[in-house]
Tab-separated table of C-alpha atoms (C1' of nucleotides) in Angstrom:
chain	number	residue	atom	x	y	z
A	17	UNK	CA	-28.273	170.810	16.219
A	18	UNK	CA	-27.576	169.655	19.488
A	19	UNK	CA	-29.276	172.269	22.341
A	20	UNK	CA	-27.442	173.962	24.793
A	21	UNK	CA	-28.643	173.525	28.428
A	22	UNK	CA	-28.613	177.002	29.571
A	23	UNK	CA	-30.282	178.239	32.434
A	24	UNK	CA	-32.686	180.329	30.345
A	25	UNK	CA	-33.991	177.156	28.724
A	26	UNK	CA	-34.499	175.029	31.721
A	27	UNK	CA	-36.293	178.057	33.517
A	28	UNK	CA	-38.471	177.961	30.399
A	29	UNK	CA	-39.502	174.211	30.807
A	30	UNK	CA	-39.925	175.080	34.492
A	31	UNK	CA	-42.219	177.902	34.085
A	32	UNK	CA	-44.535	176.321	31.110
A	33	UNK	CA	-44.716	173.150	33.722
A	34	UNK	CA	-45.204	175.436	36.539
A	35	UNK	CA	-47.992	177.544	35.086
A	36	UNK	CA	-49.558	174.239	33.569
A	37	UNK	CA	-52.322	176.151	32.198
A	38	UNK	CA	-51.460	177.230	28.355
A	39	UNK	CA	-49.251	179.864	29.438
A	40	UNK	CA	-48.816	182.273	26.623
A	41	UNK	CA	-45.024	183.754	26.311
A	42	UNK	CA	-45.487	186.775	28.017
A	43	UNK	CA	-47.113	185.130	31.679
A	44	UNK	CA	-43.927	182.542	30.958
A	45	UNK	CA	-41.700	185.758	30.700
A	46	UNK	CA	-43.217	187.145	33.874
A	47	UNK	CA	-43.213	184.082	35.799
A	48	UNK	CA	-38.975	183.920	35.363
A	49	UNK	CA	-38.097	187.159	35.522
A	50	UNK	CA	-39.760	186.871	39.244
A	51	UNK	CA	-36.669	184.786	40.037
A	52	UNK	CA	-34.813	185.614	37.361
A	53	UNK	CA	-34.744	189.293	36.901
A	54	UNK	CA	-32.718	189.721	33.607
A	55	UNK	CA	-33.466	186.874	31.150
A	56	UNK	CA	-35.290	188.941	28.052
A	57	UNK	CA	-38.829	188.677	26.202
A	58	UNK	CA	-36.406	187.444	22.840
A	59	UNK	CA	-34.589	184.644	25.074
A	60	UNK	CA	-38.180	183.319	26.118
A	61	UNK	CA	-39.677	183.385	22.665
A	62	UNK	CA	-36.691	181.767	21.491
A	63	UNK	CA	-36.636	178.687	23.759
A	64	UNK	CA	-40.139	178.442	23.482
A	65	UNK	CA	-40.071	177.865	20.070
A	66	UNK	CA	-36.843	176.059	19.910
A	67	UNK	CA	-38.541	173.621	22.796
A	68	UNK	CA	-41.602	173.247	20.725
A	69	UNK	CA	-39.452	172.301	17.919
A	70	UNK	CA	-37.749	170.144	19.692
A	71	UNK	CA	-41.293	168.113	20.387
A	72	UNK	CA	-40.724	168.771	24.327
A	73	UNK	CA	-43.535	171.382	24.370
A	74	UNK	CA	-46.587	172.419	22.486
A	75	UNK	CA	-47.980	175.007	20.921
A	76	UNK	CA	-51.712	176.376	20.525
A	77	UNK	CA	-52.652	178.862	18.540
A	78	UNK	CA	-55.500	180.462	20.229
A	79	UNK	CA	-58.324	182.363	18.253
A	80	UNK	CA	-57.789	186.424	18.900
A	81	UNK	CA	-55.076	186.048	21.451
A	82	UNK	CA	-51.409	185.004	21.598
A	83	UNK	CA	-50.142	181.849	21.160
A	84	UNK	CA	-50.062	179.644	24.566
A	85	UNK	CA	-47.450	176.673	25.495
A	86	UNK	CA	-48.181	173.467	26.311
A	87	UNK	CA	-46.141	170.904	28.598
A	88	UNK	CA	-48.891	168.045	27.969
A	89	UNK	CA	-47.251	166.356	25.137
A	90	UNK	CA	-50.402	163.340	24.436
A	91	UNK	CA	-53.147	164.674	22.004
A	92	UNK	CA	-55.981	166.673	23.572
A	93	UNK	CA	-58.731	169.502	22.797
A	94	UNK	CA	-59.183	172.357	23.564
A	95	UNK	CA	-62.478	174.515	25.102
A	96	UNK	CA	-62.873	178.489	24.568
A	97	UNK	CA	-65.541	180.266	26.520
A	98	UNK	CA	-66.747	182.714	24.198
A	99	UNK	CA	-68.047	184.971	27.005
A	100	UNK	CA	-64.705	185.583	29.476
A	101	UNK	CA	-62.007	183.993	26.671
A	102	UNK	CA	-61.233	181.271	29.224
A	103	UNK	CA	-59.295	178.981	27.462
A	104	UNK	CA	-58.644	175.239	28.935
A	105	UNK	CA	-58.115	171.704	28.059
A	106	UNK	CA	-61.452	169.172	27.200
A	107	UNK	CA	-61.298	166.659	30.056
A	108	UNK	CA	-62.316	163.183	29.487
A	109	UNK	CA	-62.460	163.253	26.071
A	110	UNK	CA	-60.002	161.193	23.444
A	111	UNK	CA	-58.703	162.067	20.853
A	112	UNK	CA	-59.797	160.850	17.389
A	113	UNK	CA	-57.315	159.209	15.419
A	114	UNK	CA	-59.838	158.102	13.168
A	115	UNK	CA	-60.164	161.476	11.688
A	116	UNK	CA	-56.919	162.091	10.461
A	117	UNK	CA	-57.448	158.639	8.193
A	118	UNK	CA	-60.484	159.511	6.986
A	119	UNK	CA	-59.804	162.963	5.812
A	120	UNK	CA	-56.276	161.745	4.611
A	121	UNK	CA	-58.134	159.257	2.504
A	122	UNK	CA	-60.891	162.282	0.521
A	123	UNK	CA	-57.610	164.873	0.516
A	124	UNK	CA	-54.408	162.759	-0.092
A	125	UNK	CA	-52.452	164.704	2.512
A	126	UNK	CA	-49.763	162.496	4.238
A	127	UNK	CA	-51.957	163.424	7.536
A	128	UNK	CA	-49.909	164.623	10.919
A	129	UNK	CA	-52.309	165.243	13.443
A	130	UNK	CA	-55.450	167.803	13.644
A	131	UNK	CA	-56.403	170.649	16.750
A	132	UNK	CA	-59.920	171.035	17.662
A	133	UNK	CA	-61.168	174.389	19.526
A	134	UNK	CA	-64.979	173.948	20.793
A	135	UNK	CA	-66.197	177.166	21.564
A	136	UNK	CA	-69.451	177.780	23.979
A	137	UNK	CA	-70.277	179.380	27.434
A	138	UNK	CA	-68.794	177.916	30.339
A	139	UNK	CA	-70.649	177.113	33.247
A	140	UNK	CA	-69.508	180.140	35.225
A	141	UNK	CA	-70.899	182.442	32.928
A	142	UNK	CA	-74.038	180.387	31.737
A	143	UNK	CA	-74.590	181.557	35.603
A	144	UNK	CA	-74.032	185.344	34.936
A	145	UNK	CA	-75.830	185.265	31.803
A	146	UNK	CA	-78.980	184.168	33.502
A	147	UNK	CA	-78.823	186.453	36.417
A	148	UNK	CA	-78.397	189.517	34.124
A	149	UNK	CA	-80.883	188.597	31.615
A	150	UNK	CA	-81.296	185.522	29.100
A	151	UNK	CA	-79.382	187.376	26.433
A	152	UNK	CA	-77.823	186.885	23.470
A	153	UNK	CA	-75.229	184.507	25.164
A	154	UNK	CA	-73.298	182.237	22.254
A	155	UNK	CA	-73.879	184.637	19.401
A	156	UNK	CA	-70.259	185.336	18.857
A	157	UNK	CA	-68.777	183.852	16.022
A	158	UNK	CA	-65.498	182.907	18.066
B	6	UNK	CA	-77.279	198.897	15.142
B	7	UNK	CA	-78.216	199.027	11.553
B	8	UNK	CA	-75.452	199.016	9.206
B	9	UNK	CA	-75.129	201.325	6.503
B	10	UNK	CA	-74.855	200.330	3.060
B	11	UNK	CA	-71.720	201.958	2.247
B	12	UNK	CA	-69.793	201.005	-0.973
B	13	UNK	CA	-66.787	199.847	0.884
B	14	UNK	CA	-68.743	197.534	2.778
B	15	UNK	CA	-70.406	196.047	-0.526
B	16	UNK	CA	-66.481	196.062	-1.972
B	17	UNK	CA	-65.645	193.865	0.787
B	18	UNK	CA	-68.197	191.150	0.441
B	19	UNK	CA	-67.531	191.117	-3.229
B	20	UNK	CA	-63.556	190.807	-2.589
B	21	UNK	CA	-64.678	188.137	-0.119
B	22	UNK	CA	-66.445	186.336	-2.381
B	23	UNK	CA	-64.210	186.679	-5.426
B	24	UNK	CA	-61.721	185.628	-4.012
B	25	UNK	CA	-63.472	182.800	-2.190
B	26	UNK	CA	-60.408	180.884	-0.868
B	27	UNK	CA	-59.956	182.502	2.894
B	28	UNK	CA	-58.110	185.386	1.943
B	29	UNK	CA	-57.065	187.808	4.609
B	30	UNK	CA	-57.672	190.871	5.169
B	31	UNK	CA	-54.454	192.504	3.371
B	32	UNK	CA	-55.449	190.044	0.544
B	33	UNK	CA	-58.977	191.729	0.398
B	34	UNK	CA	-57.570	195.265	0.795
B	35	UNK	CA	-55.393	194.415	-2.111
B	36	UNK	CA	-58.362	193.406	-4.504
B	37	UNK	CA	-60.296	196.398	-3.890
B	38	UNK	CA	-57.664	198.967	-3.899
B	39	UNK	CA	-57.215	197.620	-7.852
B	40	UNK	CA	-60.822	198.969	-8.215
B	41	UNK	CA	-61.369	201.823	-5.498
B	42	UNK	CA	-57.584	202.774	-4.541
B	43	UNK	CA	-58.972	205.244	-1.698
B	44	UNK	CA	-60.303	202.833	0.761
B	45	UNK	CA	-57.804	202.798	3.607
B	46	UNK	CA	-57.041	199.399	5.585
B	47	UNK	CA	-58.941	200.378	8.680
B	48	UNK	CA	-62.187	200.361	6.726
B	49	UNK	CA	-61.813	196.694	5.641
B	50	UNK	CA	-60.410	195.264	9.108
B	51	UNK	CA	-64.094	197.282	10.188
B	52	UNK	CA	-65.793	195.982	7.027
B	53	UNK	CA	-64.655	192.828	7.957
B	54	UNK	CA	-65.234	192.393	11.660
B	55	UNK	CA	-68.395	193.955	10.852
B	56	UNK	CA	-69.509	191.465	8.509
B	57	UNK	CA	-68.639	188.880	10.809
B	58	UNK	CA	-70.152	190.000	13.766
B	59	UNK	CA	-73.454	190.198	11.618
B	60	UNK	CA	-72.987	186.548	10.629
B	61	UNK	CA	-72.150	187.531	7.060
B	62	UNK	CA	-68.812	186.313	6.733
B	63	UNK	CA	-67.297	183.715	8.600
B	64	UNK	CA	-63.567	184.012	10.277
B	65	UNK	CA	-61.000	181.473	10.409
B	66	UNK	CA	-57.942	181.783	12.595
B	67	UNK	CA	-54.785	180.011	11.296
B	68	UNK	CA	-52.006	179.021	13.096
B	69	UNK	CA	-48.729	181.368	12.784
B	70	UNK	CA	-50.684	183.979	10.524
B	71	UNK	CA	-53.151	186.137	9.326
B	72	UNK	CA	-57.013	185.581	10.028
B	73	UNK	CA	-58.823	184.195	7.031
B	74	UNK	CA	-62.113	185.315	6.045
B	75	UNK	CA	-64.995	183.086	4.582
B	76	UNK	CA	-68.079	183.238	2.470
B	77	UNK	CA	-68.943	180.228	2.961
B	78	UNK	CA	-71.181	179.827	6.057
B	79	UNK	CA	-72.276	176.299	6.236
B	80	UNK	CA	-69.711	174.346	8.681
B	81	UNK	CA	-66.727	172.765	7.462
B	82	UNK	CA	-63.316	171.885	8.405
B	83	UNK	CA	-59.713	173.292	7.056
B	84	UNK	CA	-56.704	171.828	6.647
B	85	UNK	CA	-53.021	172.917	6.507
B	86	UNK	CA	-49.807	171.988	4.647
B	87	UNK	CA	-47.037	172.247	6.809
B	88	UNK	CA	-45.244	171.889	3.968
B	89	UNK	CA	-46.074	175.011	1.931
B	90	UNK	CA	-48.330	176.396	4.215
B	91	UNK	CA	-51.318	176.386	2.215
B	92	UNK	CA	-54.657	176.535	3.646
B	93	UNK	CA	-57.599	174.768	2.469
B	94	UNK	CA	-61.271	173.607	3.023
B	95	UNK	CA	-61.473	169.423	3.438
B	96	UNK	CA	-64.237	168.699	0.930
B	97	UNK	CA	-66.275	166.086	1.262
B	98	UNK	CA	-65.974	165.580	4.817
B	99	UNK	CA	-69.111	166.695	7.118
B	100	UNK	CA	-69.475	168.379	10.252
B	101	UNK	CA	-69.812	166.875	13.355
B	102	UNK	CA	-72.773	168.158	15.392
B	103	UNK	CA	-72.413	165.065	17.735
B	104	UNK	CA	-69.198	166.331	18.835
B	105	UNK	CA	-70.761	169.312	20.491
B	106	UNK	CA	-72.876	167.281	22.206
B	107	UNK	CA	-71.092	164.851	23.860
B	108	UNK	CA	-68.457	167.806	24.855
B	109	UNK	CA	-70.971	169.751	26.182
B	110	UNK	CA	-71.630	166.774	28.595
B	111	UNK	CA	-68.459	166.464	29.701
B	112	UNK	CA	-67.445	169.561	30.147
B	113	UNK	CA	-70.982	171.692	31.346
B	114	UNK	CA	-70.222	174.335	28.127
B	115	UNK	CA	-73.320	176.051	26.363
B	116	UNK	CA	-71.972	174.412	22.990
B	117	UNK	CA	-71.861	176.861	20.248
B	118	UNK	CA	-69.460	175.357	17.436
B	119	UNK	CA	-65.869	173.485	17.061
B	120	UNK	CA	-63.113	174.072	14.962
B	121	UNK	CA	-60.947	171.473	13.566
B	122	UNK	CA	-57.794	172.305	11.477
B	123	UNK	CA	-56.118	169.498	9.823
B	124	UNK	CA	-52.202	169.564	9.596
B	125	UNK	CA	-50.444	167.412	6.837
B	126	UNK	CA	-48.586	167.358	3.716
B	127	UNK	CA	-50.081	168.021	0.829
B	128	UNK	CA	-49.964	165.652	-2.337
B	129	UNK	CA	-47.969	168.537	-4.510
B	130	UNK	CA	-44.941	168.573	-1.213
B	131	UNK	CA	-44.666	165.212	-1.204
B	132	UNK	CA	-43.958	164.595	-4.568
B	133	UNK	CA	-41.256	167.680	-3.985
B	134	UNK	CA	-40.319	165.510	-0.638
B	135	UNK	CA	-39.612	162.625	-2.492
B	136	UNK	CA	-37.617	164.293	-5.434
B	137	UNK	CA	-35.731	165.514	-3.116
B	138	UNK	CA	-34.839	163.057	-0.159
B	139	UNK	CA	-37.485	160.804	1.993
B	140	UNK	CA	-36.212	163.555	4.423
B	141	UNK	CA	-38.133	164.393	7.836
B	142	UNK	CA	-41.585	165.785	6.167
B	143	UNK	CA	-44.225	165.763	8.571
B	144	UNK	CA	-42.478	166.298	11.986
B	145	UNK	CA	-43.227	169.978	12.165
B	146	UNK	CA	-45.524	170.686	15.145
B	147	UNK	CA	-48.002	173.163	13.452
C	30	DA	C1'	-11.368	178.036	21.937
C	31	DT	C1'	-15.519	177.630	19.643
C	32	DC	C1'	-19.808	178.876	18.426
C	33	DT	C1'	-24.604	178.681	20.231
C	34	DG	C1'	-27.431	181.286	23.224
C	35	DT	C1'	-28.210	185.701	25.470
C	36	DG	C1'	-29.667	190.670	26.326
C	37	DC	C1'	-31.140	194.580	24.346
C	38	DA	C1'	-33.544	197.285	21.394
C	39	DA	C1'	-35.173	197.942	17.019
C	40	DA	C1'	-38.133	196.356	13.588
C	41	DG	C1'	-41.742	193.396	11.605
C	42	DT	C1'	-46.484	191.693	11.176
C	43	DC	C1'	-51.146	191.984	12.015
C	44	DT	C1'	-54.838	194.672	13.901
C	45	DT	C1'	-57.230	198.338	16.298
C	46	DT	C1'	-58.279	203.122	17.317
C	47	DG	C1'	-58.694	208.471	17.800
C	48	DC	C1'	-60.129	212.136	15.302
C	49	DA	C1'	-61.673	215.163	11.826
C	50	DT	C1'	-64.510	214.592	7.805
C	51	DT	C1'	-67.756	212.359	4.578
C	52	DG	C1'	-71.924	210.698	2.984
C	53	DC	C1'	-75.919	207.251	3.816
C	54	DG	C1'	-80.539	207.200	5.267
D	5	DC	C1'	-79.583	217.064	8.905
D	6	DG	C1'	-77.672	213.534	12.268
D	7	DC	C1'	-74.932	209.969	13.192
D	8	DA	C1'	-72.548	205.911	11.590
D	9	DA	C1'	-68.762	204.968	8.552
D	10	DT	C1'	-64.529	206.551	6.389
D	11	DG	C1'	-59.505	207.893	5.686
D	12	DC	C1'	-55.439	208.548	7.694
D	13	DA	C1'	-51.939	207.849	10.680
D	14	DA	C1'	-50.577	206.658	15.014
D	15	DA	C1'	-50.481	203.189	18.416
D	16	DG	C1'	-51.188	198.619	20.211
D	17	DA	C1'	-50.427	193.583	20.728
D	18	DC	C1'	-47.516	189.961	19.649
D	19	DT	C1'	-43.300	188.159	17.797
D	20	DT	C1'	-38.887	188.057	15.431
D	21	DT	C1'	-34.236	189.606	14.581
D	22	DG	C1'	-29.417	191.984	14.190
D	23	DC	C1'	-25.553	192.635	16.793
D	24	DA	C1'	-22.032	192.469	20.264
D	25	DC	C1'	-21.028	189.755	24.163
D	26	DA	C1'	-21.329	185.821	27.503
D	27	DG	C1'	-21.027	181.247	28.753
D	28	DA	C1'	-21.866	176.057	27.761
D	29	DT	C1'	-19.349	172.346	25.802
DNA sequence: ATCTGTGCAAAGTCTTTGCATTGCG
DNA sequence: CGCAATGCAAAGACTTTGCACAGAT
């Protein structure tokens, strides 16, 4: 039960802090082995997932794309930009804890928490979009 | 740009729609090989995508597995047992357009949609939870 | 000294793709 | 008939795992 500090896992939390943005495994992988030449793919996924386990990272599960890690540990959204996959956290907006009653209340679940992924175009390529042409921007379905 | 109407691509809207309760895409392979044994995998991921892209189906992304596909387009929200795993529409709980809104505000995004998934524990799991212990149910992160 | 964590590579799961062929329109 | 869709199998992306060994406690 009780973790082992080894190097491997603190250059995990370091990296995943580090890279701040959602890092999935791999950019967390290619972050270490910059300073840290021979730690392996399996020894990353394994601390990540022993560390989010643990409740001392997160995990998102991202729509078409790998899973991403998460060193903010309070409740938050997330944003996908449908048009360059640009994945980030909502800013100034709380979460709703009021949900998770309500829908415990008309399903019975012993309720734990919920994600939310907005999807749109970001502002960047709302920009794009109108320069090329006024296209069929926010048609995909994720 | 016009799709043909090929029989596999009716099978898989059927399979969809028989089966009605997110299945995957092995899930919907497996229903129509019972009928038409020569369609090959590749066909229904294309089917499938296909169908999406047109707005036909709708696709559903579930943490630590398979994509789900649904028939049923209106918006709603899904929910998850850590428990057991399973994977469910929440039923009489609406949509929130005014989310979009206010995100889009906040964060300059072309809205398009949001996705909420639910985590919890079913009412079946914790009736098996309390059988067997009032043990740590509900700490899982996904 | 113990026994978890590591490195490595192989395998597993889910999905896409190249290519020759089929069959819808 | 022409071209999109199919079947098949191979490959691709992501992740887990078996095993022998290393190193934290």
């Amino acid at each position: 039960m009780a973790k082992r500090n080894t190097i491997q896992r603190q250059l995990v939390i370091a990296a995943v802090r580090f890279l701040a943005d959602h890092p999935t495994a791999e950019e967390v992988y290619d972050r270490i082995t910059m300073e840290y030449p021979d730690i392996s793919k399996g020894t990353v996924y394994r601390n990540l997932n022993s560390l989010v386990e643990s409740g001392l990272l997160g995990k998102v599960s991202v729509p078409s794309g790998a899973d991403r890690f998460d060193h903010i540990l309070a409740r938050h959204y997330h944003i996908k930009c449908t048009h360059c996959g640009k994945f980030m956290n909502v800013e100034n907006f709380e979460y709703i804890p009021d949900m998770d009653e309500k829908v415990a209340k008309v399903t019975n679940y012993k309720m734990n928490h919920h994600d939310i992924v907005f999807s749109g175009v970001c502002p960047e390529c709302q920009k794009l979009g109108d320069e090329v042409n006024g296209e069929e921007l926010g048609n995909d379905f994720n």
